[in-house]
PDB file of C-alpha atoms in Angstrom:
ATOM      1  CA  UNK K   1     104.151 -86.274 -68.276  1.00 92.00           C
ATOM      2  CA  UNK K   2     106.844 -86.569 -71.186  1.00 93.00           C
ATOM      3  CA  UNK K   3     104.252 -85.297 -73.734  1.00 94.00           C
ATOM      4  CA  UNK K   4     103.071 -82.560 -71.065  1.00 95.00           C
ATOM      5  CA  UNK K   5     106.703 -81.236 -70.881  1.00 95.00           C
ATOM      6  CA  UNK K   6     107.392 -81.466 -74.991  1.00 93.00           C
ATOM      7  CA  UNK K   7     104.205 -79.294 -75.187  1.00 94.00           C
ATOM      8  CA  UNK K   8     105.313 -76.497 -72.782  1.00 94.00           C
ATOM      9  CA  UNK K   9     106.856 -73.559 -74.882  1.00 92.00           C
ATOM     10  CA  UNK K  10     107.121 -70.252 -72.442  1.00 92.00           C
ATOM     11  CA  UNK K  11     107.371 -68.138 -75.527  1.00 91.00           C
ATOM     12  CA  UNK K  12     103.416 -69.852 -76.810  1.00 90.00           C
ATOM     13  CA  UNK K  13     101.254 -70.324 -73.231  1.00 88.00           C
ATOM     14  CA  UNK K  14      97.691 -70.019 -74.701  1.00 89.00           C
ATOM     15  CA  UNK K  15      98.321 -71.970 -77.408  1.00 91.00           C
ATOM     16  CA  UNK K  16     101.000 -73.427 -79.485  1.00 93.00           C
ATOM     17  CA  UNK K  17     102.709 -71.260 -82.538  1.00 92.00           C
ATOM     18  CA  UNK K  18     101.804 -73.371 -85.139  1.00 92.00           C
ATOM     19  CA  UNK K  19      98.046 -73.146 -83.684  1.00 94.00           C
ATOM     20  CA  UNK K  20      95.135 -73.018 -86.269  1.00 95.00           C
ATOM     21  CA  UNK K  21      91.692 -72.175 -85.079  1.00 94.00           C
ATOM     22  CA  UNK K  22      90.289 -74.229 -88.182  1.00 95.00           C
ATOM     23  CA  UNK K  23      91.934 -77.064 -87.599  1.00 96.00           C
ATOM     24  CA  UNK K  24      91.153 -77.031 -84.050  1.00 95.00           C
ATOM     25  CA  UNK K  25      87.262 -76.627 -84.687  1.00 96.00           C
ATOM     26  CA  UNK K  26      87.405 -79.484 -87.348  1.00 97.00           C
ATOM     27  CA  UNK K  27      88.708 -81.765 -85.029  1.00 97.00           C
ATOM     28  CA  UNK K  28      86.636 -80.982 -82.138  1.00 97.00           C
ATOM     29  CA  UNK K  29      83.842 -80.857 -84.531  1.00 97.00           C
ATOM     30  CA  UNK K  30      84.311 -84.906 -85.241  1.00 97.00           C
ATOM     31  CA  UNK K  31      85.287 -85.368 -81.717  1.00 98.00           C
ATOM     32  CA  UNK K  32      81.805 -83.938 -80.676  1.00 98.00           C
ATOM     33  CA  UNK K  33      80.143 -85.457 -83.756  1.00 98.00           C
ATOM     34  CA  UNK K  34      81.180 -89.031 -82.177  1.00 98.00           C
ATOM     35  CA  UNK K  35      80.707 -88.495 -78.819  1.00 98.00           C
ATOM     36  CA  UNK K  36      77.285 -87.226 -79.694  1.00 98.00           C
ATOM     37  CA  UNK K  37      77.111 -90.629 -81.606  1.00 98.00           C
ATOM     38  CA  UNK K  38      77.966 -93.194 -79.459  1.00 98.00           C
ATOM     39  CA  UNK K  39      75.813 -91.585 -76.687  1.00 98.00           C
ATOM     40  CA  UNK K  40      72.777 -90.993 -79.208  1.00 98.00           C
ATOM     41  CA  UNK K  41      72.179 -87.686 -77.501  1.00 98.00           C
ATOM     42  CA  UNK K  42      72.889 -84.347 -78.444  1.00 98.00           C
ATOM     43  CA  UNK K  43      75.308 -82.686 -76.141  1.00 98.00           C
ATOM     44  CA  UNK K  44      76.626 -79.496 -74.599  1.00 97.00           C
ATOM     45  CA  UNK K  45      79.109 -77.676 -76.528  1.00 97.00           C
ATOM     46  CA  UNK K  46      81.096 -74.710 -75.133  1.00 95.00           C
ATOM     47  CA  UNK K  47      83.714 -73.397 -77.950  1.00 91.00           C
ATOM     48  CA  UNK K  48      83.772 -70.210 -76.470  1.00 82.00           C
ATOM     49  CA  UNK K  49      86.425 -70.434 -73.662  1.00 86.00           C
ATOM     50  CA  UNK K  50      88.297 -67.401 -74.206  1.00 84.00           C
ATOM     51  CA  UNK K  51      91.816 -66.277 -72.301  1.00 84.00           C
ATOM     52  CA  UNK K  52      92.490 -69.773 -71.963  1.00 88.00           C
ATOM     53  CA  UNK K  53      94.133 -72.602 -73.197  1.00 92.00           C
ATOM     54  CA  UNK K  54      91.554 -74.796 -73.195  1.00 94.00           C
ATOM     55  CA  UNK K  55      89.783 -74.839 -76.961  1.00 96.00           C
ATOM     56  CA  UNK K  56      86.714 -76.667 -75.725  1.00 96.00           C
ATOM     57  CA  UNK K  57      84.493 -78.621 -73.457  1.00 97.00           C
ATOM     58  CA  UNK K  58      81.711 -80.993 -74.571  1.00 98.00           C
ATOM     59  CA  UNK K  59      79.095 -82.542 -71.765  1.00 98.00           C
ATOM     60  CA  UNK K  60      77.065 -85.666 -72.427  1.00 98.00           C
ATOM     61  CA  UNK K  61      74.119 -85.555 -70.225  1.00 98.00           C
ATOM     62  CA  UNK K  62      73.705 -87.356 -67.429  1.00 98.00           C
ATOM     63  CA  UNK K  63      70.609 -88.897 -68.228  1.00 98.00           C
ATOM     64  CA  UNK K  64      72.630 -90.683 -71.297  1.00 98.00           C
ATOM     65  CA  UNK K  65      74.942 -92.244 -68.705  1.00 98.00           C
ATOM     66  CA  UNK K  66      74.838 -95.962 -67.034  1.00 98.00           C
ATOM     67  CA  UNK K  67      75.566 -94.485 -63.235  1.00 98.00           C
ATOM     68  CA  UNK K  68      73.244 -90.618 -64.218  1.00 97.00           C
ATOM     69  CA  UNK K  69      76.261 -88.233 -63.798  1.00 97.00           C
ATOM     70  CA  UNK K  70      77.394 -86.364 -66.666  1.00 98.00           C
ATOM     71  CA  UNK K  71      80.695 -86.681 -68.545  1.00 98.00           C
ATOM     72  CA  UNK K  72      82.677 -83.889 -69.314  1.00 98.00           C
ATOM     73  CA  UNK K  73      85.673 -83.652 -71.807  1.00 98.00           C
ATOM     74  CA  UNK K  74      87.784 -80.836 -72.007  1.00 97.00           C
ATOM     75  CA  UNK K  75      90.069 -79.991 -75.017  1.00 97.00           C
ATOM     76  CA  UNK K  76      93.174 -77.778 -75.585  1.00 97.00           C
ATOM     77  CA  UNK K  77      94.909 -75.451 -78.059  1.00 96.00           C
ATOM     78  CA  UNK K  78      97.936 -78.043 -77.731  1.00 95.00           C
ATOM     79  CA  UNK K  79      97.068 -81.137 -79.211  1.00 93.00           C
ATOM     80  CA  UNK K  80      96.423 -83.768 -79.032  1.00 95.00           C
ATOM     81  CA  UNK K  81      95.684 -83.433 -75.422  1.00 97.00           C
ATOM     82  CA  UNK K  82      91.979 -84.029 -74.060  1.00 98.00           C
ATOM     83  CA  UNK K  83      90.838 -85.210 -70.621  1.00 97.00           C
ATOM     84  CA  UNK K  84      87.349 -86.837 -68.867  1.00 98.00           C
ATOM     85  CA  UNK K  85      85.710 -86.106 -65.962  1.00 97.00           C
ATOM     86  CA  UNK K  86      82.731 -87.353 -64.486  1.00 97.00           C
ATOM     87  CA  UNK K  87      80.480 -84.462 -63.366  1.00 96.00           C
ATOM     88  CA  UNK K  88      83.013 -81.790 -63.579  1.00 92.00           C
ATOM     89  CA  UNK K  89      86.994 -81.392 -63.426  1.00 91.00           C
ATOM     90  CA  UNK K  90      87.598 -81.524 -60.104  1.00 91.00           C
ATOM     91  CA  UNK K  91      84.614 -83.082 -58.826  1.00 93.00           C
ATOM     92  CA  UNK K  92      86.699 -86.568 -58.270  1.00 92.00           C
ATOM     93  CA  UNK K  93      90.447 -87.155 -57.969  1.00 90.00           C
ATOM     94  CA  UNK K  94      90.588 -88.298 -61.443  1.00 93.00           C
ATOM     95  CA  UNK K  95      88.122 -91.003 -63.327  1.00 95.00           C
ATOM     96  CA  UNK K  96      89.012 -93.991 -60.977  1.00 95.00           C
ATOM     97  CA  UNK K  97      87.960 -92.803 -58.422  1.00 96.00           C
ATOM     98  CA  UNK K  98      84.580 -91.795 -59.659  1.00 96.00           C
ATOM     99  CA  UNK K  99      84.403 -95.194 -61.366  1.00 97.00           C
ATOM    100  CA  UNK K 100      85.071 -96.608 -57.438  1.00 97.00           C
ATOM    101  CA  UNK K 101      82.182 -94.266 -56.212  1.00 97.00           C
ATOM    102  CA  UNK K 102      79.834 -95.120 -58.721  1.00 97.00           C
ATOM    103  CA  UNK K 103      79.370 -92.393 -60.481  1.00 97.00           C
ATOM    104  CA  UNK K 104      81.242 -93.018 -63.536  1.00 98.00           C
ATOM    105  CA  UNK K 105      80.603 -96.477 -65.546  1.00 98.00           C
ATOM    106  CA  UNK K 106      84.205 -98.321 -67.488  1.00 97.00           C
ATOM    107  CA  UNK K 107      81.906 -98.731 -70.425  1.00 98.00           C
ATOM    108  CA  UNK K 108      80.750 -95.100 -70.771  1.00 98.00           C
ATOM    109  CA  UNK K 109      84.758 -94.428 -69.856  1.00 98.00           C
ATOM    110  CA  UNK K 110      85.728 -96.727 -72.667  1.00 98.00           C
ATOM    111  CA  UNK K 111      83.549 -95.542 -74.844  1.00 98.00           C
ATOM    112  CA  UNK K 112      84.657 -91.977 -74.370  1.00 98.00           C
ATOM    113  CA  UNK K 113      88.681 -93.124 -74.545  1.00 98.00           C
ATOM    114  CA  UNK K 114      87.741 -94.743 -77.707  1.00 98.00           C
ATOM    115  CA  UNK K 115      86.270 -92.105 -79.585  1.00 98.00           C
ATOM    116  CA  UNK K 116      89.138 -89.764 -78.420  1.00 98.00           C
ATOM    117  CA  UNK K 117      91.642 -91.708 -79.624  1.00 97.00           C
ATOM    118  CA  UNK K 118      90.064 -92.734 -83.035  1.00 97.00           C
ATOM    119  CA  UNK K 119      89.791 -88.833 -83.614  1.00 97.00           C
ATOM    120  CA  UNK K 120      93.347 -87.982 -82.592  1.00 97.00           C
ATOM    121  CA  UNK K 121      93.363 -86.938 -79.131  1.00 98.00           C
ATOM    122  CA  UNK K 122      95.116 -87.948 -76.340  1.00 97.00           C
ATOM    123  CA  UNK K 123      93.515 -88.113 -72.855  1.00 96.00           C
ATOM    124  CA  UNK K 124      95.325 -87.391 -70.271  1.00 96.00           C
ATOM    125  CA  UNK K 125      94.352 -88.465 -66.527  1.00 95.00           C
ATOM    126  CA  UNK K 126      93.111 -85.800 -64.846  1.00 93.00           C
ATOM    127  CA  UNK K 127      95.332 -86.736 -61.945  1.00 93.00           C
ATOM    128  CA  UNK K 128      98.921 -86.327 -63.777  1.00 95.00           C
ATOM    129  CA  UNK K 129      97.238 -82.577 -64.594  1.00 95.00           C
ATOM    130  CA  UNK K 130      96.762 -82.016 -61.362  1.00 92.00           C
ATOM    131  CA  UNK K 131     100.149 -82.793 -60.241  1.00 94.00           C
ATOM    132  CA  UNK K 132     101.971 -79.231 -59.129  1.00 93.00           C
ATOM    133  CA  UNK K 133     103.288 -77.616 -62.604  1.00 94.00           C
ATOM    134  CA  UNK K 134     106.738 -76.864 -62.270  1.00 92.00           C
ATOM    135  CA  UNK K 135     107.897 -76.134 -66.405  1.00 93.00           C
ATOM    136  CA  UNK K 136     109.224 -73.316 -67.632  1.00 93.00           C
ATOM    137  CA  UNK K 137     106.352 -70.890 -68.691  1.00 90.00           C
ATOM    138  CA  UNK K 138     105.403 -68.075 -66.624  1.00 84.00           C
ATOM    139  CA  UNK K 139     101.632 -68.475 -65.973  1.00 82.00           C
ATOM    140  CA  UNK K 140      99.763 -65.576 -64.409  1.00 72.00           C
ATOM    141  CA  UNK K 141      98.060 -68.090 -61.952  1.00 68.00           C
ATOM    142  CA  UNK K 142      94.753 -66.890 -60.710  1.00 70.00           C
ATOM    143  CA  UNK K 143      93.901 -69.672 -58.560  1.00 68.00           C
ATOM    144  CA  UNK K 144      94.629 -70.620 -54.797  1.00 72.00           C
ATOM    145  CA  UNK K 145      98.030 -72.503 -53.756  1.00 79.00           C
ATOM    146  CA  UNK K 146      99.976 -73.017 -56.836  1.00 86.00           C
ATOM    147  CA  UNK K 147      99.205 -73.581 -60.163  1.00 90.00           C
ATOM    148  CA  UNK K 148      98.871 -77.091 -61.682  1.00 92.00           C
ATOM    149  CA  UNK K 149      99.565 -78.656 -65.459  1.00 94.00           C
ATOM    150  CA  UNK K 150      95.748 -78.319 -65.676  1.00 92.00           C
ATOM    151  CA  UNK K 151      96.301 -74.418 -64.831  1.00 91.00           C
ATOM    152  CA  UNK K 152      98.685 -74.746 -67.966  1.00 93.00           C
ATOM    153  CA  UNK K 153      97.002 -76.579 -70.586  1.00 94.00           C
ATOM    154  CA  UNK K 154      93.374 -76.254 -69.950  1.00 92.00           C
ATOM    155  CA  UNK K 155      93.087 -72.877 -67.416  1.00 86.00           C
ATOM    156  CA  UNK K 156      92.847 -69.318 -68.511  1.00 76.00           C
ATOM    157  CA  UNK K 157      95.248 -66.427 -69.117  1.00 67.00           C
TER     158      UNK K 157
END
């Protein structure tokens, strides 16, 4: 939550001041390179989130997972921060529980944490982001009930 709070500058809410969009695409382009890698498949790149704070998202297909459900890892204009989800953000209350359900595997997990932190990222549990954001820039929430740290650092403006 400490890093969360360091990142949050009202005056910057898409992304930070000292943001560079070819830095950014370098590092999610090794990020996606070694995903891609330890998964030996090719997988789903979106780069073009716009209005948001979210840079990217990269999918590895289910069918190059131990339990079959995809693996999704988003990526925002503040780095270092990156998160997992199995399936889809959302679609579990974080990664343990979809590890409890079955549908998410530690070693596809680990192997996902690994390569995010060998490329510079830091993954945070989906569960902290959805904890109720209560810093101090003024987000122009389009969602239901109120907005969350995800809302901040990976939803759209």
């Amino acid at each position: 939550m400490e890093i969360l709070q360091y990142l949050d500058d009202p005056e910057s809410p898409e992304a930070p001041t000292d943001y560079s969009l070819t830095k950014a695409a370098a590092s999610f382009d090794r990020l996606a390179l070694q995903i891609e890698s330890r998964f030996s498949v090719i997988c789903e790149i979106d780069r073009r989130i716009q209005d948001s704070a979210q840079y990217g998202r990269i999918e590895v297909p289910a069918r190059a997972t131990i339990c079959g459900t995809r693996i999704v890892v988003l990526v925002s204009k503040f780095s270092p921060l990156a998160m997992v989800a199995a399936d889809n953000p959302g679609a579990f209350l974080g990664t343990d529980e979809a590890c409890a359900e079955g549908k998410l595997d530690v070693i596809d997990l680990d192997k996902v944490e690994k390569v995010l932190a060998q490329t510079g990222y830091l993954s945070i549990p989906e569960e902290i982001l959805t904890e109720r954001y209560d810093g101090p820039t003024l987000l122009q929430f389009h969602g239901s009930g109120e907005p969350s740290w995800w809302d901040r650092f990976f939803g759209t403006f």
